[in-house]
XYZ file of C-alpha atoms in Angstrom:
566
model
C 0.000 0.000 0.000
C 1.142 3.255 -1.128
C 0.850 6.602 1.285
C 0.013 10.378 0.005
C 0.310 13.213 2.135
C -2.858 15.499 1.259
C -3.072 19.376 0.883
C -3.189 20.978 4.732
C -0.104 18.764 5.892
C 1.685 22.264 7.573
C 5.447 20.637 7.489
C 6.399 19.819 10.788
C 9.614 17.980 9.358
C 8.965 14.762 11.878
C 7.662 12.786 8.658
C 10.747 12.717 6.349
C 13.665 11.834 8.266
C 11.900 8.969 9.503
C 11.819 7.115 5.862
C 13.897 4.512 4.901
C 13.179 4.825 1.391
C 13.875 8.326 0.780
C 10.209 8.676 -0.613
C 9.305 11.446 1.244
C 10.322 14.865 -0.773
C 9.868 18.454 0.099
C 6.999 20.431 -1.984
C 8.537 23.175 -4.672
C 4.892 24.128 -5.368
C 3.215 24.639 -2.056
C 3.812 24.006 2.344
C 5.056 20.886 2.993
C 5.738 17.383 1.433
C 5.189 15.128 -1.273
C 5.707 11.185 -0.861
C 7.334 9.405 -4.558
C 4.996 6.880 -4.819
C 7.467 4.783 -7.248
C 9.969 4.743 -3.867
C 6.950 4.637 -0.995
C 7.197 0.623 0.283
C 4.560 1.180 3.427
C 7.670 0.162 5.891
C 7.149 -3.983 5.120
C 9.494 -4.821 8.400
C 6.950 -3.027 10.497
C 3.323 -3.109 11.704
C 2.550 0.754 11.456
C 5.115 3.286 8.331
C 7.155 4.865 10.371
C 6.091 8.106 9.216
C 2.435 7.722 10.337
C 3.347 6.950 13.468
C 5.436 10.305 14.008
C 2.784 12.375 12.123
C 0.845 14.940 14.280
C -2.372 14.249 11.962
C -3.990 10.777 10.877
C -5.604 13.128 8.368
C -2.672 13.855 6.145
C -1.137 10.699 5.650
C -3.706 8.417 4.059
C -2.880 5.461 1.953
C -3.295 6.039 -1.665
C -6.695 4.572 -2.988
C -6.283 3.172 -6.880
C -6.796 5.706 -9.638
C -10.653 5.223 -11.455
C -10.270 6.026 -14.938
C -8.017 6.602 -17.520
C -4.469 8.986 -16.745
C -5.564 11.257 -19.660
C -4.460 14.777 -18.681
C -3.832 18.244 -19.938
C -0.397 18.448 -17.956
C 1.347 15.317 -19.849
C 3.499 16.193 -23.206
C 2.594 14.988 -25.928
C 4.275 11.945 -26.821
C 5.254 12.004 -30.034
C 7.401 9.359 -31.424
C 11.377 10.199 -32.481
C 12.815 6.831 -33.350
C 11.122 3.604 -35.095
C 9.592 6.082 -37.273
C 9.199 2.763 -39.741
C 7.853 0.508 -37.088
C 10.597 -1.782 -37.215
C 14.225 -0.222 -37.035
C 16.268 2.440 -35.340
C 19.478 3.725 -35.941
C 21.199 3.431 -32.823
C 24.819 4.121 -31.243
C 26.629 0.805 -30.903
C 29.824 1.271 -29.601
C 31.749 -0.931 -27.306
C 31.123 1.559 -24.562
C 27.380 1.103 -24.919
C 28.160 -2.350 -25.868
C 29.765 -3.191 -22.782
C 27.295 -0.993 -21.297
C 24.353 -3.552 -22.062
C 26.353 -6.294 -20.764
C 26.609 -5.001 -17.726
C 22.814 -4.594 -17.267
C 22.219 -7.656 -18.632
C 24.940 -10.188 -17.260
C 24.862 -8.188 -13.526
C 26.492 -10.365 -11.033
C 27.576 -13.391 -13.609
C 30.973 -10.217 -14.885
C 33.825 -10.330 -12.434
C 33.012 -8.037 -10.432
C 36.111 -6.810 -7.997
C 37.404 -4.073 -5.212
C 39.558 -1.688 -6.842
C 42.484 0.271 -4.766
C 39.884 2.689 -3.511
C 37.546 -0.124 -1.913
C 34.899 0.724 -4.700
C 33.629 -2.394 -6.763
C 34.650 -2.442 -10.395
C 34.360 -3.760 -13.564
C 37.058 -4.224 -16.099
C 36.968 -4.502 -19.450
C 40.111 -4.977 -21.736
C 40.577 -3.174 -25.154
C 42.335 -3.868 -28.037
C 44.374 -7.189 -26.834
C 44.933 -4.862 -23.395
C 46.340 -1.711 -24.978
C 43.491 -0.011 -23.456
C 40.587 -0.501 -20.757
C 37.625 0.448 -19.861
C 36.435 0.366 -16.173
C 33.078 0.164 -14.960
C 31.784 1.396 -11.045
C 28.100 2.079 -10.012
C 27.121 5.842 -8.842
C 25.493 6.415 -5.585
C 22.675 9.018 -6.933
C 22.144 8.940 -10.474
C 19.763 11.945 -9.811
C 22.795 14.235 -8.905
C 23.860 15.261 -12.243
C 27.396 16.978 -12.506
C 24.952 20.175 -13.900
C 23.257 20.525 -10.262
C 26.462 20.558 -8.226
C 29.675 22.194 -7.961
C 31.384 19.066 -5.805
C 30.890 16.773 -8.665
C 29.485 14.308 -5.624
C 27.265 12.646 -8.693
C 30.102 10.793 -9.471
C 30.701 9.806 -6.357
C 31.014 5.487 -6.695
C 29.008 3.089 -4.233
C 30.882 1.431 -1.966
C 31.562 -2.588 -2.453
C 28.900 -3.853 -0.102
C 26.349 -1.115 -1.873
C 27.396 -1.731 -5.300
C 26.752 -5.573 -4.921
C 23.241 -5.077 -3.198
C 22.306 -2.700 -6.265
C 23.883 -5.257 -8.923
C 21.676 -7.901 -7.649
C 18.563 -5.360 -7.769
C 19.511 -4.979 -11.710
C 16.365 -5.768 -14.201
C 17.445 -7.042 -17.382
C 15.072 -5.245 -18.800
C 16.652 -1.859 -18.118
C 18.740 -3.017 -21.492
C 16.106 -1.934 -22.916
C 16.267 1.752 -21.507
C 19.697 1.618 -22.234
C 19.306 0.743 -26.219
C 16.301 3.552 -26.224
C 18.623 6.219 -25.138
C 21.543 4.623 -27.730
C 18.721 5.143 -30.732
C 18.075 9.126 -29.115
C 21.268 10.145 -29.313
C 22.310 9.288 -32.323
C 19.372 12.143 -33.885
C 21.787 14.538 -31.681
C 23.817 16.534 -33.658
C 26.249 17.186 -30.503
C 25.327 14.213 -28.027
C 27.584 15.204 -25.389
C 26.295 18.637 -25.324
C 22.738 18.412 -26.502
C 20.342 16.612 -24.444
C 17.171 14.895 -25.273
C 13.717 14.550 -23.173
C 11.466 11.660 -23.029
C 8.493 10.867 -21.212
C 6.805 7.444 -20.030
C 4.689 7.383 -22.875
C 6.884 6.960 -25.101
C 8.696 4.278 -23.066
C 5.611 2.068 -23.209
C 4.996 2.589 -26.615
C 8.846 1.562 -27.278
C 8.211 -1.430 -25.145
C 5.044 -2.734 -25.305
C 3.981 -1.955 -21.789
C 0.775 -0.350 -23.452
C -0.823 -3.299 -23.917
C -0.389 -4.570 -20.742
C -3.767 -4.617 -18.838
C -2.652 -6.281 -16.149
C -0.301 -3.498 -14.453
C -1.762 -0.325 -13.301
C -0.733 3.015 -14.288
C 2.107 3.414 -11.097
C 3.021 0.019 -11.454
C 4.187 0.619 -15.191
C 5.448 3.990 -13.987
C 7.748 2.573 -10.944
C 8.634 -0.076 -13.663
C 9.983 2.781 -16.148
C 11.830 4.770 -13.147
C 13.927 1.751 -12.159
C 14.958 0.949 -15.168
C 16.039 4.617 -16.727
C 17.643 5.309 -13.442
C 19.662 2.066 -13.436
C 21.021 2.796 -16.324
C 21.978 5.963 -15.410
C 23.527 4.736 -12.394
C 26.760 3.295 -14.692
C 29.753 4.921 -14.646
C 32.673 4.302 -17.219
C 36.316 5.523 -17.141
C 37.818 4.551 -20.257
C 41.640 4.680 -21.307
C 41.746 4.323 -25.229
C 44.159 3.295 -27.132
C 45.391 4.327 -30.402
C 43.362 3.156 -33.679
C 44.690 4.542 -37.237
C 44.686 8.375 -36.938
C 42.766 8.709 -34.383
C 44.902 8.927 -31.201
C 44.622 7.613 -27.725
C 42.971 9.009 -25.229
C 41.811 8.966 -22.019
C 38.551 9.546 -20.054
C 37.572 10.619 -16.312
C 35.188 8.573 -15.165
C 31.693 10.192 -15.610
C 27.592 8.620 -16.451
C 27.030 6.507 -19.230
C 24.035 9.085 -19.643
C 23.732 12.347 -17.605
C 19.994 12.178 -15.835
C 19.858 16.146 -15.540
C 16.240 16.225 -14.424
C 12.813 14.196 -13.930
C 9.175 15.476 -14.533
C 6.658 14.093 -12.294
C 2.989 15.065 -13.033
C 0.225 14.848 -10.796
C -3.253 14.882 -10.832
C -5.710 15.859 -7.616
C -8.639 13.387 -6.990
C -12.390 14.794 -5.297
C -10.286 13.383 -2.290
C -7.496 15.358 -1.909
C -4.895 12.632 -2.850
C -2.364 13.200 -5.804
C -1.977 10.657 -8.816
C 1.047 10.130 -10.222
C 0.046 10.197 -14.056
C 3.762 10.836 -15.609
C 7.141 11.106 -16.023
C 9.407 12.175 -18.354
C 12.888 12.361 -18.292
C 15.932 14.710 -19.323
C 18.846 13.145 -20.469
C 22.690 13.824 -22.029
C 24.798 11.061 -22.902
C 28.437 11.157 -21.652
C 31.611 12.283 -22.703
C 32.130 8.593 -24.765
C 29.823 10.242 -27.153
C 32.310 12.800 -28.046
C 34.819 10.255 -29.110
C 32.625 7.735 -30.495
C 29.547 9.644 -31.911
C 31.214 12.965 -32.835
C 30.159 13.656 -36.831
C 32.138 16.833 -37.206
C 35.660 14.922 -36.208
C 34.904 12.068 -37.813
C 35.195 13.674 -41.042
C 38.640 15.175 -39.953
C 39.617 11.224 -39.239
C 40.292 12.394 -35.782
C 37.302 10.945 -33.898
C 34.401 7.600 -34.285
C 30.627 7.477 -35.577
C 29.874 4.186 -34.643
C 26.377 3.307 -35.084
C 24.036 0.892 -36.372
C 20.430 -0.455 -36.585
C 18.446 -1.636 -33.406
C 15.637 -3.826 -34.224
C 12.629 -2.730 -32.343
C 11.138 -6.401 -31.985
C 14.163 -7.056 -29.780
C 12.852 -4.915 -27.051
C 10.127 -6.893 -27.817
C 12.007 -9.940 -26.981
C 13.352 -8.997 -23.928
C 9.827 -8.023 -22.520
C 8.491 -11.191 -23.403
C 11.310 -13.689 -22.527
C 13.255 -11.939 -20.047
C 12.058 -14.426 -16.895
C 11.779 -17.966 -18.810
C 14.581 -16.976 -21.035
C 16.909 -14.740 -19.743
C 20.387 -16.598 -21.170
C 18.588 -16.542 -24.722
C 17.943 -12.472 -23.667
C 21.593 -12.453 -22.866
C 22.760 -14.362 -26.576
C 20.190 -11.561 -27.885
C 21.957 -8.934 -26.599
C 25.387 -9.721 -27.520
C 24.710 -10.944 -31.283
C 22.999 -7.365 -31.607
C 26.372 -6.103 -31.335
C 28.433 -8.897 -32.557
C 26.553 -8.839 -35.947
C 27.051 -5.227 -36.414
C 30.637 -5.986 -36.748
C 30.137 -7.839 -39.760
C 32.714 -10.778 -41.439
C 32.475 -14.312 -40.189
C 29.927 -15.850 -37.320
C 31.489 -18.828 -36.395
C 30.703 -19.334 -32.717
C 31.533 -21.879 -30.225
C 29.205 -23.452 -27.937
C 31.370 -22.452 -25.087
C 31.404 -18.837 -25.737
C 27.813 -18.801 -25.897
C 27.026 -20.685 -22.480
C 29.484 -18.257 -20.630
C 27.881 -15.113 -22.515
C 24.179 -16.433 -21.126
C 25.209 -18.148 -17.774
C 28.467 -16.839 -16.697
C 31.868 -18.419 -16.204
C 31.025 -19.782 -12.983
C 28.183 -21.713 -14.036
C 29.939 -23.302 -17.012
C 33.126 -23.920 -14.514
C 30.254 -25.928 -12.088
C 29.372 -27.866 -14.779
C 32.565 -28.883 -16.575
C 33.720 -30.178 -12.749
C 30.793 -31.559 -10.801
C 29.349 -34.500 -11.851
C 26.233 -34.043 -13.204
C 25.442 -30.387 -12.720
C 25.790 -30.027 -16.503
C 22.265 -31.731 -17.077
C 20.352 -28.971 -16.140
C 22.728 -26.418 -17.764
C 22.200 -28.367 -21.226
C 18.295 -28.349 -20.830
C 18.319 -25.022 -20.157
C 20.331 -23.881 -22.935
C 18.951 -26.121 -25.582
C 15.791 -24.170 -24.481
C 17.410 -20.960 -24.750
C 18.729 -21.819 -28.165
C 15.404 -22.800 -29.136
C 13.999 -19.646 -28.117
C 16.596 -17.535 -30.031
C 15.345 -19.989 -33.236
C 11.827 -18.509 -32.411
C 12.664 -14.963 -32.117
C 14.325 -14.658 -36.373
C 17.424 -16.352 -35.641
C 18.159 -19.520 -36.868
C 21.506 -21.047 -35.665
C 23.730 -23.249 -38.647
C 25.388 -26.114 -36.741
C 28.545 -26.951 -38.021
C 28.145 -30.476 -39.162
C 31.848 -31.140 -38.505
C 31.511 -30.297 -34.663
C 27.836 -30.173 -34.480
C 26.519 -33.321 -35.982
C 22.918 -34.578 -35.655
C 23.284 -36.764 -33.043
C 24.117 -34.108 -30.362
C 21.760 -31.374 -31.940
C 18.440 -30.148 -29.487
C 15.829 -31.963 -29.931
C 13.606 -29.028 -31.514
C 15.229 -29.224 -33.809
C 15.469 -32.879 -35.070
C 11.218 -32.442 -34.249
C 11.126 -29.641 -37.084
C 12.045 -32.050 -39.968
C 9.200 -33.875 -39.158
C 6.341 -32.932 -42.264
C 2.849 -31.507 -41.625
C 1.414 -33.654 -44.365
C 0.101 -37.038 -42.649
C 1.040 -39.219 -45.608
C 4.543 -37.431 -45.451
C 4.963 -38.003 -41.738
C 3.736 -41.251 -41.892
C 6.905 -41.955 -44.931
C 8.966 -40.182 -42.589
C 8.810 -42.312 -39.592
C 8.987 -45.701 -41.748
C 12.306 -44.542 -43.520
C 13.412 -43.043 -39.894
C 15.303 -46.498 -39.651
C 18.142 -45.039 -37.189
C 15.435 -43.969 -35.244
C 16.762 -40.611 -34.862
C 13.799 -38.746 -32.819
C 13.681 -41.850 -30.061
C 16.802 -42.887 -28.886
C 18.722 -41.756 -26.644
C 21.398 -39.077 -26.647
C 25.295 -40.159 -26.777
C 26.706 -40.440 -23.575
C 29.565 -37.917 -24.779
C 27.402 -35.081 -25.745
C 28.837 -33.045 -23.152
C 32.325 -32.764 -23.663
C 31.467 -33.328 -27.459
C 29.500 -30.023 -27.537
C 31.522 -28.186 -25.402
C 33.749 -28.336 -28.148
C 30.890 -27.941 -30.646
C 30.355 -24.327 -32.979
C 27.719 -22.915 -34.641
C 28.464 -21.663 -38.862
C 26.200 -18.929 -38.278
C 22.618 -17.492 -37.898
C 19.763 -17.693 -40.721
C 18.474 -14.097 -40.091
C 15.097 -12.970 -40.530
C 14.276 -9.591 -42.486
C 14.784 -7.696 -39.566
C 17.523 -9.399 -38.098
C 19.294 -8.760 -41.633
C 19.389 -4.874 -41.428
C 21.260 -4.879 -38.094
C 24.838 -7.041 -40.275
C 27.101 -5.085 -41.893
C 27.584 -5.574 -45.514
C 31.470 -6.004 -46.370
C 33.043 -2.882 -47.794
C 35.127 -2.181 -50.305
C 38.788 -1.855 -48.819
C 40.559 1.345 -48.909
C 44.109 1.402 -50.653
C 45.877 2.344 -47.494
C 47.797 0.409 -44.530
C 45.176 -0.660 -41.965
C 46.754 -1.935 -38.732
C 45.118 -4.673 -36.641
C 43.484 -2.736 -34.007
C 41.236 -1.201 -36.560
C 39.800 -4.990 -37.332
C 38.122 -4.624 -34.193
C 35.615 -2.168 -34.577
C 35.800 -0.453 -38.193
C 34.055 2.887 -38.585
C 30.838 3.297 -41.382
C 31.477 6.083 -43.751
C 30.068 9.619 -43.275
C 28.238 9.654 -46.554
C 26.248 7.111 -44.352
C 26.598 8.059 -41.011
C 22.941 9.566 -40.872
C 21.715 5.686 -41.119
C 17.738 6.208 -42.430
C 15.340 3.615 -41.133
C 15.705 1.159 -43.812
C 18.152 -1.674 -45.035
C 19.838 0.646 -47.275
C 21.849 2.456 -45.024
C 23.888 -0.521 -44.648
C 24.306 -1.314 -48.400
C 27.958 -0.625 -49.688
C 27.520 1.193 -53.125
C 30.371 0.586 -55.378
C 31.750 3.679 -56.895
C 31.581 2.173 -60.384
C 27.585 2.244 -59.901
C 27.082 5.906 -58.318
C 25.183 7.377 -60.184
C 25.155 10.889 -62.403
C 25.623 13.990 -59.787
C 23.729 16.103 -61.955
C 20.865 15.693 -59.549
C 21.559 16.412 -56.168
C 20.000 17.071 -53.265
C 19.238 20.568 -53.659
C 17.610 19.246 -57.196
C 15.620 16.545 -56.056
C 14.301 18.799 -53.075
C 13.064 21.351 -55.840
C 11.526 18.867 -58.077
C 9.480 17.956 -55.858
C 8.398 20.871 -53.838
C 7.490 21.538 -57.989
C 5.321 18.438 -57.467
C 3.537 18.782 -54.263
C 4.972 16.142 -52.678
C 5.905 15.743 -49.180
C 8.921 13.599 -48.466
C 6.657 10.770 -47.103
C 4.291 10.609 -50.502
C 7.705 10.507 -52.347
C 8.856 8.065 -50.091
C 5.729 5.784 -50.217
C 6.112 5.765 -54.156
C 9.206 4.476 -53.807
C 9.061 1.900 -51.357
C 11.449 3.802 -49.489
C 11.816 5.727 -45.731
C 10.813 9.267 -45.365
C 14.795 9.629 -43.664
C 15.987 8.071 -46.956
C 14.801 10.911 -48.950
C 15.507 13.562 -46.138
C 18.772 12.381 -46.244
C 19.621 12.114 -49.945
C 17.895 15.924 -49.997
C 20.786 16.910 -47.834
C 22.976 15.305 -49.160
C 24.102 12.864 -46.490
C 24.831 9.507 -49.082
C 24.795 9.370 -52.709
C 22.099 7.413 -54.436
C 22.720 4.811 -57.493
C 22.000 4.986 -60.509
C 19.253 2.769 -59.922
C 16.895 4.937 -57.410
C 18.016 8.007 -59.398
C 16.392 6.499 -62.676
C 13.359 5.692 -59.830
C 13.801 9.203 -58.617
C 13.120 10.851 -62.166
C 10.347 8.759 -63.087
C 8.368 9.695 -60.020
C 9.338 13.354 -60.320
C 9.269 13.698 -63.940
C 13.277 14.871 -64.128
C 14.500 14.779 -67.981
């Protein structure tokens, strides 16, 4: 049961020391105090809150009766929508900082975790074959941005026995918070200086959570809190090394993203109580985004763009399967990333079953006898669920053969068609489908790989298509996480922003994007009518207008036709 301190209460200040939570907040707009109802717990380790029993009143604290009706108010922004304009995909900021980033909100407790010099618990991450590091640490108040205090105490770290209590308190799902902001900043010209506002609204829509009918409005509201300000809470030091002409450098450790400021609206029932009806949140990203998200240097060679294309149905996903399936979340996760860096897939089994259960778990199961049962049900599962959500894993026949494979999957050749099936299971002589497995599949797929994924449409626009290589020395540490040219950087909803256009095909610069915008401003077209007549995004023709990419000669022979360009 949630508390509300109604209009009258005259501040006597005995109320808000006394709360464990820190729900209890003094009132900017009139005498006295306000309680959070996403922190208010009703004091579970006691018979009577401690705050109504120091209260001078019984008529000011009241518990919080359930809103009637719909939260439809005059005081909540509109929520218009700035990414997924397409429904499906999102240009998003993928660099290993935000990379390592999602790990951390999605792995938790299962990284190694340990007490740096200063007693703080950290994370470390080796870059570049340990030429560089980053180094990860939890904040104490992710409310306390460096823009509302001189001491800089925002950046204060938790302390080890903090830090692990808050790690275990982590919700997978605040990945998807995390990927959000990625996909906001990137429509940023200046991310590190520019910040960008988004309410609850728009978090639901994002996620899903609109459709839920079974969570009230503050339960979906606490949900959203927790989960922006956990990942807010990360903080990331980084020391980078050198990679081609851009030069090493190093950064002070600082937020992932900058929470300068939360909105909370209210509405006042016939009662007296107050509803929490919104949020919305104000948000920077970092300094990382100067180095890896800076346009402007990237040109000069001098700094990253890193980006690519964030599928919205994984969100999706990770609502859906994040309790039943949270190691096939975690394999999610990672081959969002690990696709975007293009080249060959080949995977081992082992790399997967540490990325979704931790090295511990796959150290208990190599060594006790037995414990790797559960651990191989569970991940055939997860597998199965990955299968499910667009992408289909390639065993490697040579490593992977048949007779170790998941079940599911020996179950899919089965055919619909009765007379097919019942051909299939009178030629299924080796009787594949009922025996048992090989007492060696263990140690036989611990040493097992995977070719590859089958991808689905969707899956397909977050790979990177191979590009043409430049006729310049490339050293090795540039293998690791190759930049996207500018001409592309602005990556439009759509798969071709990942298409490598060879030069040989560009097509005629006669029209350009000054051109093409007067043409058809000459037809009365809006970018989305052209766009819809050529099966193409509204960004894709915003960005060819300003000339962001050139265009082949293909969709410029397309481009005349619909425009009427001799």
């Amino acid at each position: 049961m949630v508390y509300t301190i109604k209009e009258g209460c005259r501040g006597c200040d005995r109320c808000w020391p006394q709360c464990p939570s820190g729900a209890i907040k003094p009132s900017t707009e009139r005498e006295g105090y306000w309680i959070d109802p996403t922190l208010c717990n009703s004091c579970p380790d006691v018979a009577v809150p401690r705050c109504v029993s120091v209260c001078e009143s019984d008529a000011y604290l009241q518990p919080l009766q359930a809103k009637r009706g719909r939260c439809k108010s005059t005081l909540l922004p509109p929520a218009i929508p700035e990414i997924f304009i397409n429904g499906q995909t999102a240009p998003f900021a993928s660099s290993m900082v935000i990379w390592e980033t999602c790990t951390v909100l999605s792995q938790r407790q299962l990284l190694p975790w340990q007490s740096d010099a200063t007693g703080k618990l950290c994370y470390r991450r080796p870059v570049n074959h340990g030429r560089g590091e980053m180094r990860f640490r939890l904040a104490m108040n992710p409310e306390r941005s460096p823009d509302k205090t001189s001491k800089g105490d925002s950046l204060l770290p938790m302390s080890t026995e903090e830090a692990r209590g808050a790690i275990a308190q982590f919700d997978i799902r605040a990945t998807c918070a995390h990927l959000i902001f990625a996909a906001y900043v990137v429509t940023l010209d200046c991310p590190w200086k520019d910040a960008f506002t988004l309410n609850d609204q728009h978090i639901e829509k994002y996620l899903g959570l609109d459709r839920r009918k079974d969570l009230s409005k503050l339960d979906k509201l606490t949900l959203i809190k927790n989960w922006v300000y956990q990942s807010c809470r990360i903080l990331v030091s980084l020391d980078w090394p050198r990679q081609g002409k851009v030069q090493a450098f190093t950064l002070n450790e600082q937020p992932i993203w900058n929470l300068l400021d939360t909105q909370y609206y209210f509405e006042e029932d016939t009662q007296g109580a107050q509803h929490l009806i919104g949020l919305s949140f104000t948000i920077r990203a970092g300094g990382w985004a100067k180095h890896f998200l800076n346009k402007r240097d990237y040109r000069r060679q001098t700094a990253f763009f890193q980006y690519g294309s964030l599928p919205q149905v994984l969100l999706t996903e990770v609502m859906s399967s994040w309790q039943q399936h949270e190691g096939a979340v975690r394999i999610l996760l990672w081959l969002l990333f690990k696709l975007r860096l293009g080249g060959d897939h080949r995977l081992t089994i082992r790399t997967l079953l540490r990325i979704a259960y931790g090295e511990e778990r796959l150290k208990e199961a190599i060594t006790v006898r037995g414990a790797h049962k559960r651990l191989l049900k569970t991940f055939e599962g997860d597998l199965e669920a990955i299968c499910h959500h667009g992408l289909k894993p390639c065993f490697d026949l040579a490593t992977y053969p048949a007779d170790i494979q998941p079940l599911w999957v020996k179950a899919h050749a089965i055919p619909d068609n009765v007379d097919d099936e019942l051909a299939f299971w009178t030629d299924d002589a080796s009787r594949l489908l009922t025996n048992h497995a090989p007492r060696d599949k263990w140690p036989r797929l611990l040493n097992a790989r995977l070719s590859g994924f089958e991808l689905s449409e969707v899956w397909q626009q977050t790979m990177r298509r191979s590009e043409p290589k430049p006729r310049r020395n490339s050293s090795k540490s540039n293998a690791q996480f190759s930049q996207v040219k500018f001409s592309q950087a602005r990556q439009p909803h759509s798969v071709e922003a990942h298409s490598w256009h060879d030069p040989t095909t560009q097509a005629n610069p006669s029209l350009t994007g000054s051109k093409l915008k007067v043409a058809r401003q000459q037809n009365k077209l809006s970018q989305r009518a052209l766009a819809d007549c050529l099966g193409k995004s509204q960004s894709w023709i915003r960005d060819v207008e300003k000339g962001r990419f050139s265009i082949s000669a293909k969709d410029e022979m397309r481009l005349r036709q619909a425009l009427n360009i001799t």
